[in-house]
DNA sequence: CCGGATATTAGACAAAGTCCAGATTGCCGT
DNA sequence: ACGGCAATCTGGACTTTGTCTAATATCCGG
């Protein structure tokens, strides 16, 4: 896989390819997520985008993240009851969550196999399977 | 497995067997969870316990649920970013979450097999593996 | 350069959960 | 029964995450 540079210019193309109108704020938010390739919460995104001086409002950060989600640009990771994380990696993968530090990392789905799941209830389709391995520092 | 009656009297014994002092409020909360055998959120527990007239404060409900959690009487299920569910079933199992209705049901772990997980980071122990199948009503 | 659609904003609001200081309860030994 | 101590419970203020709204700003085609 070719490593790609997540410049702000490239972000515009990325957004367009997902049918998202590339505005200044959206580019900044996408850049925050993709240049780091990390799991960020909404308030972390806020903090990053507004480091120099306040540029983007809370409402826009939330609106934009929801938009990215709908357009399939990012994924939502629900592991912490107090906040949602957004994951710029949309390829199939699972998560490792360090309970005490709150650190969240990816587990490639390629070698993981899940079998024996019961059939779905009638009229239902799978939207996704989340596998979360919760770990703790050994006592 | 013998079916058991979750009477309030039996709750006292259950609590004691988990090193929890059985008070009136704790018995009511345990009864709410175990007699239904359902996943309840804190505010659902509140509503159930206070149906007739207000008996138990919000603080106590939260304190008690946290206590039950620490003592291993219930499990936490994190699927909805807006609220935590408490699960009286502590035997190993997974979850099926109907995204649009919010309905949450159990998947017996007995026949499900997960293989190929990478080794844990050094000095870490698994606290639990959560598998959540998210489903949606077919369009 | 006009007008409509799209995006952004500040700030009020809502809901889940935490915290604290004071009141209650239960229980012990006497 | 009684005083006292520890454990528990309580109302209410507070925090945090996230939503909503009405007003403003920006963009773009003609």
Coordinates of C-alpha atoms (C1' of nucleotides) in Angstrom, one line a residue:
Chain A
X1 CA 0.0 0.0 0.0
X2 CA 1.4 3.3 -1.1
X3 CA 1.8 5.8 1.8
X4 CA 0.0 9.0 1.1
X5 CA 0.5 12.5 2.2
X6 CA -2.4 14.0 4.0
X7 CA -1.9 17.5 2.9
X8 CA -4.7 20.0 3.1
X9 CA -4.9 20.0 -0.7
X10 CA -5.3 16.3 -0.8
X11 CA -8.1 16.6 1.7
X12 CA -10.2 18.6 -0.7
X13 CA -10.0 15.8 -3.2
X14 CA -10.8 13.2 -0.6
X15 CA -13.9 15.1 0.5
X16 CA -15.0 15.6 -3.1
X17 CA -14.6 11.9 -3.8
X18 CA -17.1 11.3 -0.9
X19 CA -19.6 13.9 -2.2
X20 CA -18.7 16.4 0.5
X21 CA -18.3 20.0 -0.4
X22 CA -14.8 20.9 0.7
X23 CA -15.0 24.0 2.8
X24 CA -12.3 25.5 4.9
X25 CA -13.6 24.1 8.2
X26 CA -14.2 20.6 6.7
X27 CA -10.7 20.5 5.3
X28 CA -9.2 21.4 8.7
X29 CA -11.3 18.8 10.5
X30 CA -10.4 16.1 7.9
X31 CA -6.8 17.0 8.1
X32 CA -6.8 16.7 11.9
X33 CA -8.1 13.2 11.6
X34 CA -6.3 11.9 8.6
X35 CA -2.8 13.4 9.2
X36 CA -2.8 11.8 12.6
X37 CA -4.4 8.5 11.7
X38 CA -5.7 8.3 15.2
X39 CA -9.0 7.9 17.0
X40 CA -10.2 11.4 18.1
X41 CA -13.1 12.5 20.1
X42 CA -15.2 15.5 19.1
X43 CA -13.6 17.7 21.7
X44 CA -10.1 16.6 20.7
X45 CA -10.9 17.6 17.2
X46 CA -12.1 21.0 18.5
X47 CA -8.9 21.5 20.4
X48 CA -6.7 20.6 17.4
X49 CA -8.6 22.7 14.9
X50 CA -8.6 25.8 17.2
X51 CA -5.0 25.7 18.5
X52 CA -3.9 29.0 17.1
X53 CA -7.0 31.0 17.5
X54 CA -10.6 30.1 17.5
X55 CA -11.6 29.2 13.9
X56 CA -14.3 26.6 14.1
X57 CA -17.4 26.5 16.3
X58 CA -18.5 23.5 18.3
X59 CA -21.7 23.2 16.2
X60 CA -19.6 22.9 13.0
X61 CA -17.3 20.3 14.5
X62 CA -20.3 18.1 15.5
X63 CA -22.1 18.8 12.2
X64 CA -19.0 17.9 10.2
X65 CA -18.2 14.8 12.1
X66 CA -21.8 13.6 11.6
X67 CA -21.6 14.4 7.9
X68 CA -18.3 12.5 7.5
X69 CA -19.9 9.6 9.3
X70 CA -22.9 9.5 6.9
X71 CA -20.7 9.8 3.9
X72 CA -18.6 6.9 5.1
X73 CA -15.4 9.0 5.4
X74 CA -14.9 8.0 9.1
X75 CA -16.2 5.4 11.5
X76 CA -17.6 5.8 15.0
X77 CA -16.1 3.8 17.8
X78 CA -18.1 3.4 20.9
X79 CA -16.0 2.1 23.8
X80 CA -16.0 4.8 26.4
X81 CA -19.4 5.6 28.0
X82 CA -18.5 9.2 28.2
X83 CA -17.5 10.0 24.6
X84 CA -17.5 8.8 21.1
X85 CA -14.3 8.4 19.1
X86 CA -14.0 8.9 15.3
X87 CA -11.8 6.7 13.4
X88 CA -10.4 7.7 10.0
X89 CA -9.6 4.1 9.2
X90 CA -12.7 2.7 7.5
X91 CA -11.2 -0.6 6.4
X92 CA -12.5 -3.6 8.3
X93 CA -10.8 -3.8 11.6
X94 CA -11.3 -4.3 15.3
X95 CA -10.2 -2.4 18.4
X96 CA -8.0 -2.8 21.4
X97 CA -9.0 -0.6 24.3
X98 CA -6.7 0.0 27.3
X99 CA -9.3 0.6 30.0
X100 CA -7.2 2.6 32.5
X101 CA -5.3 4.8 30.0
X102 CA -8.1 5.2 27.5
X103 CA -5.7 4.3 24.7
X104 CA -7.4 2.9 21.7
X105 CA -5.7 1.0 18.9
X106 CA -6.6 -1.0 15.8
X107 CA -6.6 -4.7 15.3
X108 CA -6.4 -5.7 11.7
X109 CA -9.4 -7.8 10.8
X110 CA -7.6 -9.8 8.2
X111 CA -6.5 -12.7 10.4
X112 CA -9.4 -12.5 12.8
X113 CA -12.2 -15.0 12.2
X114 CA -15.6 -15.0 13.9
X115 CA -17.7 -18.0 13.4
X116 CA -20.9 -19.6 14.8
X117 CA -22.9 -16.4 15.0
X118 CA -26.7 -17.2 15.0
X119 CA -28.8 -16.2 12.0
X120 CA -30.1 -12.6 12.1
X121 CA -33.8 -11.9 13.0
X122 CA -36.0 -11.8 9.9
X123 CA -35.9 -8.6 7.9
X124 CA -32.7 -7.4 9.5
X125 CA -29.3 -6.7 7.8
X126 CA -26.0 -6.4 9.5
X127 CA -24.7 -2.9 9.7
X128 CA -21.4 -3.8 11.3
X129 CA -19.7 -6.1 13.7
X130 CA -17.7 -4.4 16.4
X131 CA -15.2 -6.5 18.3
X132 CA -13.5 -4.8 21.2
X133 CA -10.8 -6.3 23.3
X134 CA -10.7 -4.6 26.6
X135 CA -7.3 -4.9 28.3
X136 CA -5.9 -3.7 31.6
X137 CA -2.4 -3.3 33.0
X138 CA -1.4 -6.5 34.8
X139 CA -1.7 -6.1 38.6
Chain B
X1 CA -30.1 -24.9 34.4
X2 CA -32.7 -24.5 37.1
X3 CA -35.0 -21.5 36.7
X4 CA -34.9 -19.4 39.8
X5 CA -37.5 -17.0 41.2
X6 CA -36.2 -13.5 41.6
X7 CA -38.1 -12.6 44.7
X8 CA -37.0 -9.7 46.8
X9 CA -36.1 -12.2 49.6
X10 CA -33.8 -14.1 47.2
X11 CA -32.2 -10.8 46.2
X12 CA -30.9 -10.3 49.7
X13 CA -29.1 -13.6 49.5
X14 CA -27.8 -12.8 46.1
X15 CA -26.4 -9.5 47.3
X16 CA -24.8 -11.1 50.4
X17 CA -23.2 -13.7 48.2
X18 CA -21.5 -10.9 46.3
X19 CA -20.4 -9.1 49.5
X20 CA -23.0 -6.4 49.2
X21 CA -24.8 -5.2 52.2
X22 CA -28.5 -5.8 51.3
X23 CA -30.3 -2.5 52.0
X24 CA -33.9 -1.7 50.9
X25 CA -32.8 0.3 48.0
X26 CA -30.2 -2.2 46.8
X27 CA -32.8 -5.0 46.9
X28 CA -35.2 -2.9 44.9
X29 CA -32.6 -2.1 42.2
X30 CA -31.4 -5.7 42.0
X31 CA -35.0 -6.9 41.8
X32 CA -35.7 -4.5 38.9
X33 CA -32.8 -5.9 36.9
X34 CA -33.0 -9.6 37.8
X35 CA -36.8 -10.1 37.7
X36 CA -36.8 -8.7 34.2
X37 CA -33.6 -10.3 32.9
X38 CA -33.2 -7.3 30.6
X39 CA -30.7 -4.7 29.8
X40 CA -31.7 -1.5 31.6
X41 CA -30.2 2.0 31.6
X42 CA -29.7 3.9 34.8
X43 CA -32.8 6.1 34.1
X44 CA -34.9 3.0 33.3
X45 CA -33.9 1.6 36.7
X46 CA -34.8 4.9 38.3
X47 CA -38.2 4.9 36.7
X48 CA -39.0 1.3 37.7
X49 CA -37.9 1.7 41.3
X50 CA -39.8 4.9 41.7
X51 CA -43.1 3.9 40.0
X52 CA -45.4 4.1 43.0
X53 CA -43.9 7.1 44.8
X54 CA -40.3 8.4 44.9
X55 CA -38.3 6.0 47.0
X56 CA -34.7 6.1 45.7
X57 CA -32.6 9.0 44.7
X58 CA -30.7 9.4 41.5
X59 CA -27.4 9.4 43.4
X60 CA -28.2 6.1 45.0
X61 CA -29.2 4.5 41.7
X62 CA -25.9 5.5 40.2
X63 CA -23.9 4.5 43.3
X64 CA -25.6 1.2 43.5
X65 CA -25.2 0.3 39.8
X66 CA -21.5 1.1 40.1
X67 CA -21.2 -1.0 43.2
X68 CA -23.0 -4.0 41.5
X69 CA -20.5 -3.6 38.6
X70 CA -17.5 -3.6 40.9
X71 CA -18.8 -6.7 42.7
X72 CA -19.4 -8.5 39.5
X73 CA -23.2 -8.7 39.9
X74 CA -23.9 -7.0 36.6
X75 CA -22.1 -6.2 33.4
X76 CA -21.9 -2.9 31.5
X77 CA -22.9 -2.8 27.9
X78 CA -21.6 0.1 25.8
X79 CA -23.4 0.3 22.5
X80 CA -25.3 3.5 22.6
X81 CA -23.2 6.7 22.8
X82 CA -25.8 8.4 24.9
X83 CA -26.3 5.9 27.7
X84 CA -24.9 2.8 29.4
X85 CA -26.9 -0.4 29.8
X86 CA -26.6 -2.7 32.7
X87 CA -26.9 -6.4 32.1
X88 CA -27.8 -8.9 34.8
X89 CA -26.5 -11.7 32.8
X90 CA -22.8 -12.1 33.6
X91 CA -22.2 -15.4 31.9
X92 CA -20.1 -15.0 28.7
X93 CA -22.2 -13.8 25.9
X94 CA -22.3 -11.2 23.1
X95 CA -24.9 -8.7 22.0
X96 CA -27.2 -7.9 19.1
X97 CA -28.1 -4.3 18.8
X98 CA -31.0 -3.1 16.7
X99 CA -29.7 0.4 15.7
X100 CA -33.0 2.1 14.9
X101 CA -35.1 0.7 17.8
X102 CA -32.4 0.6 20.4
X103 CA -33.4 -3.0 21.2
X104 CA -30.5 -5.0 22.7
X105 CA -30.5 -8.8 23.0
X106 CA -28.1 -11.5 24.0
X107 CA -26.1 -13.8 21.8
X108 CA -25.0 -16.9 23.6
X109 CA -21.2 -17.2 23.5
X110 CA -21.2 -21.0 23.5
X111 CA -21.2 -21.5 19.8
X112 CA -19.4 -18.4 18.7
X113 CA -15.7 -18.7 18.1
X114 CA -13.2 -15.9 17.7
X115 CA -9.8 -16.8 16.4
X116 CA -6.7 -15.1 15.1
X117 CA -6.5 -12.3 17.6
X118 CA -3.0 -10.9 17.9
X119 CA -1.1 -11.3 21.1
X120 CA -1.7 -8.7 23.8
X121 CA 0.8 -5.9 24.4
X122 CA 3.3 -6.9 27.1
X123 CA 2.0 -6.5 30.7
X124 CA -1.6 -6.5 29.7
X125 CA -4.4 -8.8 30.6
X126 CA -7.7 -9.2 28.9
X127 CA -10.5 -7.7 30.9
X128 CA -13.2 -8.8 28.4
X129 CA -14.0 -9.2 24.8
X130 CA -17.1 -7.4 23.6
X131 CA -18.7 -8.5 20.4
X132 CA -21.5 -6.4 19.1
X133 CA -23.5 -7.2 16.0
X134 CA -25.2 -4.0 14.9
X135 CA -28.3 -4.7 12.7
X136 CA -30.8 -2.5 10.9
X137 CA -34.3 -3.1 9.5
X138 CA -33.9 -4.0 5.8
X139 CA -34.8 -1.1 3.5
Chain C
dC1 C1' -23.7 41.7 -9.0
dC2 C1' -28.2 39.5 -7.5
dG3 C1' -30.5 35.7 -5.3
dG4 C1' -30.9 31.4 -3.5
dA5 C1' -28.9 27.4 -1.5
dT6 C1' -25.4 25.8 1.5
dA7 C1' -22.5 26.4 5.6
dT8 C1' -21.2 28.4 9.9
dT9 C1' -21.9 30.6 14.2
dA10 C1' -22.9 31.8 19.3
dG11 C1' -25.3 30.6 22.7
dA12 C1' -29.3 28.5 24.9
dC13 C1' -30.6 24.1 25.9
dA14 C1' -31.0 18.9 27.2
dA15 C1' -29.5 14.6 29.1
dA16 C1' -26.3 11.5 31.5
dG17 C1' -23.6 11.2 35.2
dT18 C1' -20.7 13.1 39.3
dC19 C1' -20.1 15.2 43.7
dC20 C1' -20.8 16.9 48.2
dA21 C1' -22.3 18.0 52.8
dG22 C1' -25.9 16.9 55.6
dA23 C1' -29.6 13.6 57.2
dT24 C1' -30.9 8.6 58.1
dT25 C1' -30.3 4.1 59.2
dG26 C1' -28.7 0.1 61.3
dC27 C1' -26.0 -2.0 64.6
dC28 C1' -22.9 -2.6 68.5
dG29 C1' -21.8 -2.8 73.5
dT30 C1' -23.3 -1.4 77.8
Chain D
dA1 C1' -33.3 1.3 76.2
dC2 C1' -29.4 4.4 74.8
dG3 C1' -25.3 6.7 72.9
dG4 C1' -22.4 6.5 69.3
dC5 C1' -20.2 5.0 65.2
dA6 C1' -20.0 3.5 60.4
dA7 C1' -22.4 2.8 56.4
dT8 C1' -25.8 4.4 53.5
dC9 C1' -29.0 7.6 51.4
dT10 C1' -30.4 12.2 49.8
dG11 C1' -31.4 16.7 47.3
dG12 C1' -29.4 19.6 44.6
dA13 C1' -25.7 21.9 42.4
dC14 C1' -22.5 21.0 39.0
dT15 C1' -19.9 19.1 34.7
dT16 C1' -19.7 17.2 30.3
dT17 C1' -21.2 15.7 25.9
dG18 C1' -23.9 16.7 22.5
dT19 C1' -28.2 19.0 20.1
dC20 C1' -31.0 22.9 18.4
dT21 C1' -32.1 27.3 16.6
dA22 C1' -32.3 31.6 14.5
dA23 C1' -29.3 34.8 12.6
dT24 C1' -25.3 35.6 9.7
dA25 C1' -21.8 34.5 6.2
dT26 C1' -20.2 32.3 2.0
dC27 C1' -20.5 30.4 -2.4
dC28 C1' -22.0 30.0 -7.1
dG29 C1' -24.8 30.2 -11.4
dG30 C1' -26.7 33.4 -14.5

